[in-house]
XYZ file of C-alpha atoms in Angstrom:
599
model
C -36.884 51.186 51.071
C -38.655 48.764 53.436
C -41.531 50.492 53.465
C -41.936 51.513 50.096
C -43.195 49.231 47.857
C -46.157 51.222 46.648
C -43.526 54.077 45.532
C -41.246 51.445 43.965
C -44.789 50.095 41.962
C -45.026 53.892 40.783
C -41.553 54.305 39.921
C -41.301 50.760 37.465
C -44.301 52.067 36.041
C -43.157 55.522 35.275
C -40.550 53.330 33.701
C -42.176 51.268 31.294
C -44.224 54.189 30.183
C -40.947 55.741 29.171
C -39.770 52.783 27.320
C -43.420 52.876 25.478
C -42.586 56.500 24.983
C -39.180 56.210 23.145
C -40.991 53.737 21.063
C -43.491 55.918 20.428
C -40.852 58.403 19.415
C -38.869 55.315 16.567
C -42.194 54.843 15.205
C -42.600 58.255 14.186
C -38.825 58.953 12.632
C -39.374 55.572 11.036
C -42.364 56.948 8.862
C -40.558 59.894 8.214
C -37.674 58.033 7.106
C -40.166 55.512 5.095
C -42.200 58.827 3.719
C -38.880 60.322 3.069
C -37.737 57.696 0.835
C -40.509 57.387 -0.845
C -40.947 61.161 -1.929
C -37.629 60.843 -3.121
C -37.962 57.709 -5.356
C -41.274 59.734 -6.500
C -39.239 62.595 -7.771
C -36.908 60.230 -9.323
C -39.731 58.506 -11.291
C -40.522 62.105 -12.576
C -37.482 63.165 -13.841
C -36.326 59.802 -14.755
C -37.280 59.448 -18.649
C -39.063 56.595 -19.485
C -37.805 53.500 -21.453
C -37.521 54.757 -24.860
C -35.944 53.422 -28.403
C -32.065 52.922 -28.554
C -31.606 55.769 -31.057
C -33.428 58.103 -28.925
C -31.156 57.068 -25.923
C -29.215 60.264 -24.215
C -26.177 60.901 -25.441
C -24.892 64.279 -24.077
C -22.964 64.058 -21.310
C -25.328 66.527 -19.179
C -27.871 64.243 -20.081
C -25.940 61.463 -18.879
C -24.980 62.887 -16.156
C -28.012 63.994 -14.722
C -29.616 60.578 -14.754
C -26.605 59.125 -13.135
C -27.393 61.493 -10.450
C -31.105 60.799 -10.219
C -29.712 56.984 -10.312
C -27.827 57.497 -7.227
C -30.349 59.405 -5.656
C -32.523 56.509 -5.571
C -29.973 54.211 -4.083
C -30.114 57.377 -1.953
C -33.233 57.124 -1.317
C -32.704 53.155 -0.794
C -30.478 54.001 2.040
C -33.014 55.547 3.596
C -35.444 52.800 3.514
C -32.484 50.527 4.920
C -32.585 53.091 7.784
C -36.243 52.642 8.619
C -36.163 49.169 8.496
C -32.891 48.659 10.681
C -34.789 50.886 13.456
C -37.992 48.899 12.773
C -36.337 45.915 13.729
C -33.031 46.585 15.652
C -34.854 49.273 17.777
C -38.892 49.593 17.754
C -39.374 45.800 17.091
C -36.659 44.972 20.250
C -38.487 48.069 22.410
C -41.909 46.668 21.945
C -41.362 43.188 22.902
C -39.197 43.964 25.830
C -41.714 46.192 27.207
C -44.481 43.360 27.145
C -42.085 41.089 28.716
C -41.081 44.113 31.156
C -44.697 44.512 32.207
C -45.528 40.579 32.522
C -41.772 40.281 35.194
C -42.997 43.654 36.851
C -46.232 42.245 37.263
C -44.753 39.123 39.057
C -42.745 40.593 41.014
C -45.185 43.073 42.553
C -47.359 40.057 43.238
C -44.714 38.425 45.286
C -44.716 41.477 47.545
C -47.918 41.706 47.563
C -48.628 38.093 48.905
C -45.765 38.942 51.208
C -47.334 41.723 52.659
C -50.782 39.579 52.756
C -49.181 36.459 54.859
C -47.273 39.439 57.048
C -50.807 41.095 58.137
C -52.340 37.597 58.396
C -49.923 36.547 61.118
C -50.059 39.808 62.762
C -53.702 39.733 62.828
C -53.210 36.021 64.537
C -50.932 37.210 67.259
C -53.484 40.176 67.732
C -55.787 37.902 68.372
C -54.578 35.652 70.712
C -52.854 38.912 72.267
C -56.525 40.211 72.839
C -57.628 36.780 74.475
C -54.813 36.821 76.602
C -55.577 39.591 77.870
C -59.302 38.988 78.082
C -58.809 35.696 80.030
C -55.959 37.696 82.352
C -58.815 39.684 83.487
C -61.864 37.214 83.698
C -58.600 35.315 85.855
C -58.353 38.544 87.881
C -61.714 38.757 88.472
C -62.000 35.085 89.735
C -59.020 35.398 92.180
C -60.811 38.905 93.637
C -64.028 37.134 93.978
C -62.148 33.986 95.803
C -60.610 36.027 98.538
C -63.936 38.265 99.035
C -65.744 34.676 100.194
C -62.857 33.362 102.130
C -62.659 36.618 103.968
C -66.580 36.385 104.904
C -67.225 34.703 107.721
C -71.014 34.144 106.604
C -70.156 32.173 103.148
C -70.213 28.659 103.263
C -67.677 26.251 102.842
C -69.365 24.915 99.112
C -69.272 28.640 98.032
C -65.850 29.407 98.382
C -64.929 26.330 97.478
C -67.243 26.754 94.235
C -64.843 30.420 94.078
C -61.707 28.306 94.282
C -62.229 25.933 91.342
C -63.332 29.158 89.353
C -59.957 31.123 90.085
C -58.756 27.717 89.311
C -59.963 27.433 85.985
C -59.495 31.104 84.749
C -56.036 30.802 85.771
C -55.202 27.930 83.894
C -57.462 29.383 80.698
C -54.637 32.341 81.315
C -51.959 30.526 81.354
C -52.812 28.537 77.827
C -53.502 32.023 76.425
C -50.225 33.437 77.889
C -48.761 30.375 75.546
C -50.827 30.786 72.460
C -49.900 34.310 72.870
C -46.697 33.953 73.038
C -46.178 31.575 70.624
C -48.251 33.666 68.021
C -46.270 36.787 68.894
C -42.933 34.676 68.248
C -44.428 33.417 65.331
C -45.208 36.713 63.839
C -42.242 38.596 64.710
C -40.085 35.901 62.554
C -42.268 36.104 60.035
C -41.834 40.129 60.369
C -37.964 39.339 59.954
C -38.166 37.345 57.229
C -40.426 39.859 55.783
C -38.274 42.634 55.985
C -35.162 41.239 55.514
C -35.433 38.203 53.283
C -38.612 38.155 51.321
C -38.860 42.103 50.566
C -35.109 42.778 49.607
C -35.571 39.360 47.442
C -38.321 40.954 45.475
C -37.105 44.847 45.903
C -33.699 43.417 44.315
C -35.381 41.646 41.816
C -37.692 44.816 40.473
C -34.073 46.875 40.839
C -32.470 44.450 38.529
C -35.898 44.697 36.080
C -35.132 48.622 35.981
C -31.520 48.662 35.594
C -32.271 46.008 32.701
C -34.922 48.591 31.137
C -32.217 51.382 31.355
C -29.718 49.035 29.955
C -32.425 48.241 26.729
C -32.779 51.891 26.273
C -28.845 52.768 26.430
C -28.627 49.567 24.007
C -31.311 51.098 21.664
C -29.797 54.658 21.983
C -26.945 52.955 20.168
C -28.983 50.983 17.598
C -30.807 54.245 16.701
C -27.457 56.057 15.785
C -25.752 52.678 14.675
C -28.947 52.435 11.908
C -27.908 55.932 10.732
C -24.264 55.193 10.829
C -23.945 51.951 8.816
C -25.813 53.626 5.812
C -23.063 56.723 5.859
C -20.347 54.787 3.557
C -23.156 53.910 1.105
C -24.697 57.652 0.968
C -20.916 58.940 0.495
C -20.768 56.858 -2.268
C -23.894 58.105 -3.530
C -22.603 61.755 -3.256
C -19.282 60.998 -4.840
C -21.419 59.194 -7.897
C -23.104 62.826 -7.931
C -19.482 64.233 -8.161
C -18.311 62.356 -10.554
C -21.390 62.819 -12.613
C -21.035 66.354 -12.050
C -17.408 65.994 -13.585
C -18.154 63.787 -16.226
C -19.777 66.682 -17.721
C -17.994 67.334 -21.342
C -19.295 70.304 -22.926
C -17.044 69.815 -26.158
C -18.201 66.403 -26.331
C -21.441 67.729 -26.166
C -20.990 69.855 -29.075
C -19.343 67.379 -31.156
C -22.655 65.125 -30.568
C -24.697 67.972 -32.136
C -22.556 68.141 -35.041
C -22.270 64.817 -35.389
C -26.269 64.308 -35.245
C -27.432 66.782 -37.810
C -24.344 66.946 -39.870
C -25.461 66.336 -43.658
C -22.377 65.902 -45.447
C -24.010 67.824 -48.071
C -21.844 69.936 -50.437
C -21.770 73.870 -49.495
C -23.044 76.093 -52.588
C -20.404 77.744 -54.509
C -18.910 81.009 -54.876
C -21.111 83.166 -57.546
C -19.286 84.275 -60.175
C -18.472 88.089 -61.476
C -20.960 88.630 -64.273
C -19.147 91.570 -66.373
C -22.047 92.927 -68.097
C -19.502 95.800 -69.656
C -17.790 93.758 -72.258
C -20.131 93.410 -74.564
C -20.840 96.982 -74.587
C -16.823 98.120 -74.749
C -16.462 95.841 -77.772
C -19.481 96.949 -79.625
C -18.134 100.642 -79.120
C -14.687 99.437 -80.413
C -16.375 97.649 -83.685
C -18.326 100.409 -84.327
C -20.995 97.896 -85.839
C -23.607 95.606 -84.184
C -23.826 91.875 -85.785
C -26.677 89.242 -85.037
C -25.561 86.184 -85.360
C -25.931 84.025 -88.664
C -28.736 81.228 -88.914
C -26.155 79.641 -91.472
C -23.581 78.701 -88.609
C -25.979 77.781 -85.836
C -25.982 74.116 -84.922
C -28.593 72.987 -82.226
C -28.079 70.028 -79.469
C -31.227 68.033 -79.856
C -30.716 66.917 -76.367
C -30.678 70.546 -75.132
C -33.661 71.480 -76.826
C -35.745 68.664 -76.161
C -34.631 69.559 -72.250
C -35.927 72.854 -72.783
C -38.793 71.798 -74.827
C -40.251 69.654 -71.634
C -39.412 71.935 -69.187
C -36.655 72.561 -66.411
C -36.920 70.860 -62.574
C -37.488 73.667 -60.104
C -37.451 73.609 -56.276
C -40.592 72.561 -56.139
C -41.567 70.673 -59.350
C -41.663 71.909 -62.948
C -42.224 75.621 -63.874
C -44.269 76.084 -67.313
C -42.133 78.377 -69.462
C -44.413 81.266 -71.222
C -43.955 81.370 -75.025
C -43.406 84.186 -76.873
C -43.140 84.392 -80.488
C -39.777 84.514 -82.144
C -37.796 87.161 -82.817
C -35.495 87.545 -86.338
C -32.669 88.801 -86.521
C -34.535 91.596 -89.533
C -36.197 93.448 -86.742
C -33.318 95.780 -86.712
C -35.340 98.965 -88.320
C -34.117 102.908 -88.045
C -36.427 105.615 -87.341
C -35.622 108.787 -88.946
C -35.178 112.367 -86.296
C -37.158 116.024 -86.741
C -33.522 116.901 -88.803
C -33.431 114.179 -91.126
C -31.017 112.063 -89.625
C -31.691 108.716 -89.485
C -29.864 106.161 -86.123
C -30.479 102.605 -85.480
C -33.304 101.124 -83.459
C -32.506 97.915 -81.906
C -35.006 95.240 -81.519
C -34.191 92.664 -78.413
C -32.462 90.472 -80.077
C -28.685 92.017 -80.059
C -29.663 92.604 -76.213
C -30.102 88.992 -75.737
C -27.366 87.877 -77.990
C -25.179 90.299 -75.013
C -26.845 88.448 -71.998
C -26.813 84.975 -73.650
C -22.993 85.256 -73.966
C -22.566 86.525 -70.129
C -24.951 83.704 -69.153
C -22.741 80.976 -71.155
C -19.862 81.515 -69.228
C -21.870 81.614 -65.474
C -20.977 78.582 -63.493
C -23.895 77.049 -61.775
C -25.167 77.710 -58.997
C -25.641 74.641 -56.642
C -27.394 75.810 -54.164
C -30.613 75.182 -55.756
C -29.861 71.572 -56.717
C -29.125 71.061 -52.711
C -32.148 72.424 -51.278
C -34.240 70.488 -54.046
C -32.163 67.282 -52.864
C -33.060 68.381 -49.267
C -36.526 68.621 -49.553
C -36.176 64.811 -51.594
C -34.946 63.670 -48.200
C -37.276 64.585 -45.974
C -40.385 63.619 -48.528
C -39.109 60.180 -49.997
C -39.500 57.291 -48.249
C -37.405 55.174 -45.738
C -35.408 53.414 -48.198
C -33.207 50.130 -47.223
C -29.733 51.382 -48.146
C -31.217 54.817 -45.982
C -30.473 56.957 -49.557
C -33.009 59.201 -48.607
C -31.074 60.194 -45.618
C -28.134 62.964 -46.080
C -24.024 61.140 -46.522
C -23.101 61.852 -42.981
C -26.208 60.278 -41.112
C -26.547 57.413 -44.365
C -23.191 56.362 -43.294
C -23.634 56.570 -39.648
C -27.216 54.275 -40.097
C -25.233 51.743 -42.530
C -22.807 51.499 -39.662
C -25.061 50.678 -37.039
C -26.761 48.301 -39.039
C -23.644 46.552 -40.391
C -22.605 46.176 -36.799
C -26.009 44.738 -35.841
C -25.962 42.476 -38.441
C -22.222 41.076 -37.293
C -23.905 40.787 -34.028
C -26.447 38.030 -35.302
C -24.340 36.645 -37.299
C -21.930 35.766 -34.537
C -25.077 34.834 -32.592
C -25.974 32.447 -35.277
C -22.068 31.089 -35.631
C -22.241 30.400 -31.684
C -25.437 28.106 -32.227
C -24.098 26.469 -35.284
C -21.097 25.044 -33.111
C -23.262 24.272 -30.284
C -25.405 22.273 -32.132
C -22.229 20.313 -34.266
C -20.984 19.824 -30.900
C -24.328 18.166 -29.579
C -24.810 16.092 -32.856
C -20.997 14.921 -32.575
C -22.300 13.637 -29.220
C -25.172 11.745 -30.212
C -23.464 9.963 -33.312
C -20.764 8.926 -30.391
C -23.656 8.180 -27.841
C -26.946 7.597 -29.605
C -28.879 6.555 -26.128
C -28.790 10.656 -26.029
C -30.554 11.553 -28.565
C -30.847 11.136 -32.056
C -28.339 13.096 -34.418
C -31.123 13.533 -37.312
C -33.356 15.497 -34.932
C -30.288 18.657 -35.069
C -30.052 18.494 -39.093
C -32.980 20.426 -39.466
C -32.290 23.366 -36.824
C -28.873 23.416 -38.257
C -30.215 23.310 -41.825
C -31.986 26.411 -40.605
C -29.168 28.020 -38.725
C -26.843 28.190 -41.888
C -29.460 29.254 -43.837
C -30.032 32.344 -41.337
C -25.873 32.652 -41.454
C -25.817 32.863 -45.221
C -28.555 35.389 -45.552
C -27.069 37.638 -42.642
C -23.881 37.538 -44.602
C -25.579 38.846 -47.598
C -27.159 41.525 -46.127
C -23.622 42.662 -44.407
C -22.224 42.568 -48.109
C -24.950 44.538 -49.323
C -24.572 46.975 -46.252
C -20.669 47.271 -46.848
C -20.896 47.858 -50.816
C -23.734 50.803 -49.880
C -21.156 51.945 -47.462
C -18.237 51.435 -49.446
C -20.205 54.115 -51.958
C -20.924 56.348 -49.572
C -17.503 56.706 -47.699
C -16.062 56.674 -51.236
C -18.588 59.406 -52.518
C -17.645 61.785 -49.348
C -13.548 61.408 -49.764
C -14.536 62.047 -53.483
C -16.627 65.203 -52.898
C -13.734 66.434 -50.385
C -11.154 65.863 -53.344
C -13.475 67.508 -55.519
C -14.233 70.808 -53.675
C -10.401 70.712 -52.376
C -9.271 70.832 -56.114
C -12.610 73.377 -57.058
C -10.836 75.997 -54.636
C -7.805 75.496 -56.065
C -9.020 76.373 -59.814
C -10.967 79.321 -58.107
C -7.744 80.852 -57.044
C -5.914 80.009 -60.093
C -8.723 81.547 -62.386
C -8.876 84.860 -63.042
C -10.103 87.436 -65.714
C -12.261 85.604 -68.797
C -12.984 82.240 -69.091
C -11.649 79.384 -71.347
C -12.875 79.168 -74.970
C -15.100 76.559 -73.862
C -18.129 79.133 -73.858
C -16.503 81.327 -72.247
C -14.735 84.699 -72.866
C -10.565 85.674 -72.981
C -9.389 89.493 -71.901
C -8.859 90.158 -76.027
C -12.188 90.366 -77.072
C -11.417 89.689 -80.462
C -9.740 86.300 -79.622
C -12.804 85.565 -78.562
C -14.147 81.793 -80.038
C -18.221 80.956 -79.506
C -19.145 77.559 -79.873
C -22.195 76.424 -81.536
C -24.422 76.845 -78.160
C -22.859 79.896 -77.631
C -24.287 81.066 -80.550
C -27.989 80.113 -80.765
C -29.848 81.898 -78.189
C -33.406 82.248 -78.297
C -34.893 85.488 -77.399
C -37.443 83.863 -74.808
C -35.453 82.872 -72.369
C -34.204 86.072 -72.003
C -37.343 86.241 -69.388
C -35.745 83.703 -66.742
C -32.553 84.562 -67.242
C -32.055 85.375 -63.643
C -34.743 81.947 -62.302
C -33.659 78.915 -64.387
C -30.708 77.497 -65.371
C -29.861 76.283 -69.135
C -30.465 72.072 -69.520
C -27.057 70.146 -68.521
C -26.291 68.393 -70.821
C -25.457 64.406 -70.864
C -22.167 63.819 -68.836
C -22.721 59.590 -69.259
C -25.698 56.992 -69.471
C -27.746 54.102 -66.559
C -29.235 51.457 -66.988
C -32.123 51.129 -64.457
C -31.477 47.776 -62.448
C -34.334 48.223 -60.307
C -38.055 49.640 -60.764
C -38.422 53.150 -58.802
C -42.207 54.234 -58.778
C -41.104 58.403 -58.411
C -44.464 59.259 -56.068
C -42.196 62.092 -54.944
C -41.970 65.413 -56.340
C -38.716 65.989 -57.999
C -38.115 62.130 -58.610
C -38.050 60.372 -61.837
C -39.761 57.087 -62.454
C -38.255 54.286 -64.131
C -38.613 50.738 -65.192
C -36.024 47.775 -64.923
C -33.248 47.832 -67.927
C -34.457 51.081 -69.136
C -31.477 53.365 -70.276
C -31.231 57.173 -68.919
C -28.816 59.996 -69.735
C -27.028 61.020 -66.863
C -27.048 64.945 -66.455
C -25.613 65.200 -62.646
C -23.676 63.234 -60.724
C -24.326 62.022 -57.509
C -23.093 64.259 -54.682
C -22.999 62.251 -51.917
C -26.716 62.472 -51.143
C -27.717 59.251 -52.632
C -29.285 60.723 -55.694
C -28.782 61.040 -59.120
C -30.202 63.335 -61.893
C -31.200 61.648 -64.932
C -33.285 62.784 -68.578
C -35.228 60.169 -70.763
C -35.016 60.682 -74.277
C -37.918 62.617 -74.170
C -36.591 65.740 -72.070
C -38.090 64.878 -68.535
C -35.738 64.733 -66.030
C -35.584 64.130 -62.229
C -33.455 62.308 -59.314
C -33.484 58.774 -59.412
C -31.296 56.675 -56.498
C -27.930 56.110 -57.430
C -27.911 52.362 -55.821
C -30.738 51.557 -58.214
C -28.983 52.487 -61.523
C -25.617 50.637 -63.350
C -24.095 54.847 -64.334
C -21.119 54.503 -67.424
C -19.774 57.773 -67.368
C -18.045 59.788 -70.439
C -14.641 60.104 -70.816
C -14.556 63.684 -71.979
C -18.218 64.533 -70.041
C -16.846 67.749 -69.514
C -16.323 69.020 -72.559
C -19.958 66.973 -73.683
């Protein structure tokens, strides 16, 4: 390898250009790991849903889960970005600064040999020379000598020429002979320096550019390693991140899922009753077993002012009042015969034994609720956002009178916390009044139990609403457990209440049974009869009844109480003057009836 320095300069170039070319090659994975990371955290971003309310938080466990998995595909995508910047700085950032320092040490080194090789060919060039004047002088010295013997030899030259010959052969020779010593000194000169050239001064230099290349193949093993050691650090982390995605995956609860849908849009509202067999027949198998057709007598009739006022204003339908047509009154004289082509004479019936059949079958037809719900419904969703939430159905009033309570609790422990803080602080400052001065606290603490006392009145007020409603829903469940009950029990006719026995001649009317007006034989099958009163309110607070449906009242005024409140909030109430509508059961002071069923 003496002789090969310009093959070694090629090969610890070919070298560095390598190094630069591995570089080259971490750059470029580094962006993709940067752009990879990035894409990902982009598709996160637009999946991920954006900050929203705490009621409209998810709460199905799909939901859930799916966000904990976009969640830990960011730290995913995190990982990656750790990635690229461990090979930006363990690998790329080490490659790039130990190929400038690679090229500045080759660079040395070549120079060395280079000046080497310069000071070599400079002392070979001086032993050339004085090689060539040797030799030049050798011959001018050979010339001399052949020119001294050619005069001594002729017998004509003189004695001053050949002497003139002899001090010339003298003086070339001795001009040799210093040559012969510069030359030979030069040429000894040279041929150490040649040694120490090629023994000493190249291997120095040919060891040192060895060493600079194994160190560059070293620095490239070293970042070999990095590379996959970048990769391999992240791998715990990223298992994590796929065992989050398990678990998320598992987490998945699809009966939980369906117990948050019933939970969310469950009403607690009251599920319409059974309807009732309507035997039109028995009217008509006890008028065949009389053999006569009565009307009923004017004498015995006695009429419920409350009822007819109610009917005289008008009934509440699903979607505000319906105007009743009036037709003219029918007596119970317009029973008339009409005679036939053979004399005979049979009895024409006007439509007033007709009615007088239906009006009995419709006294003893329970209500039907469903009605009365869907009008309550469509209260909800038109009234407004009330404070104790009565315009929202049992089930979500109670769930929002929860929440609330347990917000409120929340301050008010807040509040508690500062309270002792600052009794603390002002126990301090009466003990060390170079702190501060105790009268500055009184009025933040003035302030603070203020804020305490009002939060506990509004948790009071929160607990009676709920107290109603949880009581109102146990109620209703008692009340439709016992309803099914006296549906199974009751069978055949009704009570005497107004209603009908399997004798028909044990049959007993009462009073409403038996006035019936022929007009409203025309809804018979679209309005119900006016409840009557069950108890009396007294209004405690003002409702303005913009809705449709609703009844406005004033403060103390005193109601009649025609339905109960089923849970929804809402009660239906008459004024003395017939109109009717729901008024909110939290605004209202209700005294019930002892016998309201049999009112």
């Amino acid at each position: 390898l003496k002789d090969q320095f310009d093959n070694l300069d090629k090969h610890t170039q070919w070298g560095i250009d390598f190094l630069e070319k591995y570089a080259k090659f971490v750059k470029e994975r580094i962006e993709i790991e940067q752009n990879y990371a990035k894409q990902l955290r982009n598709l996160v971003k637009k999946y991920c849903p954006k900050r929203s309310p705490k009621d409209e938080e998810p709460r199905f466990t799909s939901c859930i889960a799916f966000f904990n998995i976009l969640n830990e595909l960011n730290d995913y995508a995190g990982q990656r970005e750790v990635v690229a910047e461990e090979m930006g700085h363990r690998v790329y950032g080490e490659l790039m600064r130990y190929s400038h320092d690679l090229k500045t040490e080759r660079k040395m080194h070549l120079q060395e040999g280079r000046k080497a090789q310069q000071y070599l060919d400079m002392c070979w060039k001086q032993m050339d020379n004085s090689k060539k004047k040797f030799e030049r002088e050798c011959r001018e010295a050979e010339k001399a000598q052949q020119s001294y013997e050619r005069l001594d030899n002729d017998t004509n030259a003189t004695k001053a020429d050949v002497e003139k010959a002899k001090q010339q052969l003298n003086l070339r020779t001795h001009m040799a002979d210093e040559n012969k010593n510069e030359y030979a000194a030069q040429l000894q000169n040279f041929n150490g320096e040649q040694h120490k050239h090629y023994y000493i001064v190249i291997p120095q230099i040919y060891k040192q550019l060895q060493e600079m290349d194994e160190r560059r193949t070293i620095k490239l093993s070293e970042c070999y390693k990095g590379f996959a050691d970048s990769e391999r650090k992240v791998i715990p982390i990223i298992s994590k991140c796929l065992e989050g995605m398990i678990l998320a995956a598992k987490s998945v609860d699809e009966h939980r899922d369906s117990q948050l849908v019933i939970d969310c849009f469950k009403s607690g509202f009251e599920p319409p009753g059974d309807f009732p067999f309507e035997d039109y027949s028995q009217n008509i198998y006890r008028t065949i077993s009389d053999g006569t057709i009565s009307t009923p007598k004017q004498e015995g009739m006695r009429i419920d002012s409350k009822t007819t006022v109610g009917k005289a204003k008008g009934k509440l339908w699903l979607f505000g009042k319906k105007p009743k047509p009036q037709s003219p009154p029918l007596t119970p004289t317009s029973l008339y015969t009409s005679s036939t082509p053979n004399g005979s004479q049979y009895p024409i019936f006007s439509i007033e034994p007709v009615h007088y059949c239906m009006s009995d079958i419709k006294t003893g037809k329970p209500r039907i609720p469903s009605f009365r719900s869907l009008k309550r419904g469509y209260l909800c969703l038109q009234g407004p956002a009330l404070e104790d939430f009565s315009h929202l159905p049992p089930e979500q009033r109670r769930k929002k009178l929860q929440q609330r309570i347990d917000e409120l609790n929340r301050e008010l422990q807040k509040e508690t916390d500062q309270k002792d803080a600052l009794i603390k602080m002002k126990d301090v400052y009466e003990k060390n009044p170079q702190m501060g001065d105790p009268g500055s606290l009184q009025p933040k603490l003035t302030e603070t139990m203020s804020n305490m006392d009002r939060l506990r009145m509004e948790i009071h007020k929160n607990e009676a609403w709920l107290s109603e409603v949880e009581g109102k829903v146990a109620a209703r469940s008692d009340r439709r457990h016992s309803s099914d009950i006296n549906h199974l029990v009751t069978q055949g006719r009704e009570s005497p209440e107004g209603s009908y026995t399997d004798d028909a001649n044990q049959e007993v009317r009462g009073p409403a049974q038996q006035h019936a007006h022929p007009s409203e034989f025309d809804d018979e099958f679209e309005d119900d009869d006016p409840l009557p009163a069950i108890g009396h309110c007294k209004a405690i607070y003002p409702f303005d009844g913009h809705n449709e449906g609703t009844l406005a009242m004033k403060e103390g005024e005193i109601l009649y109480i025609i339905e109960e409140d089923k849970g929804d909030g809402w009660t239906r109430a008459r004024r003395h003057n017939g109109e009717e509508g729901y008024v909110p059961t939290s605004y209202i002071d209700v005294t019930l009836e002892k016998n309201s069923k049999g009112a």
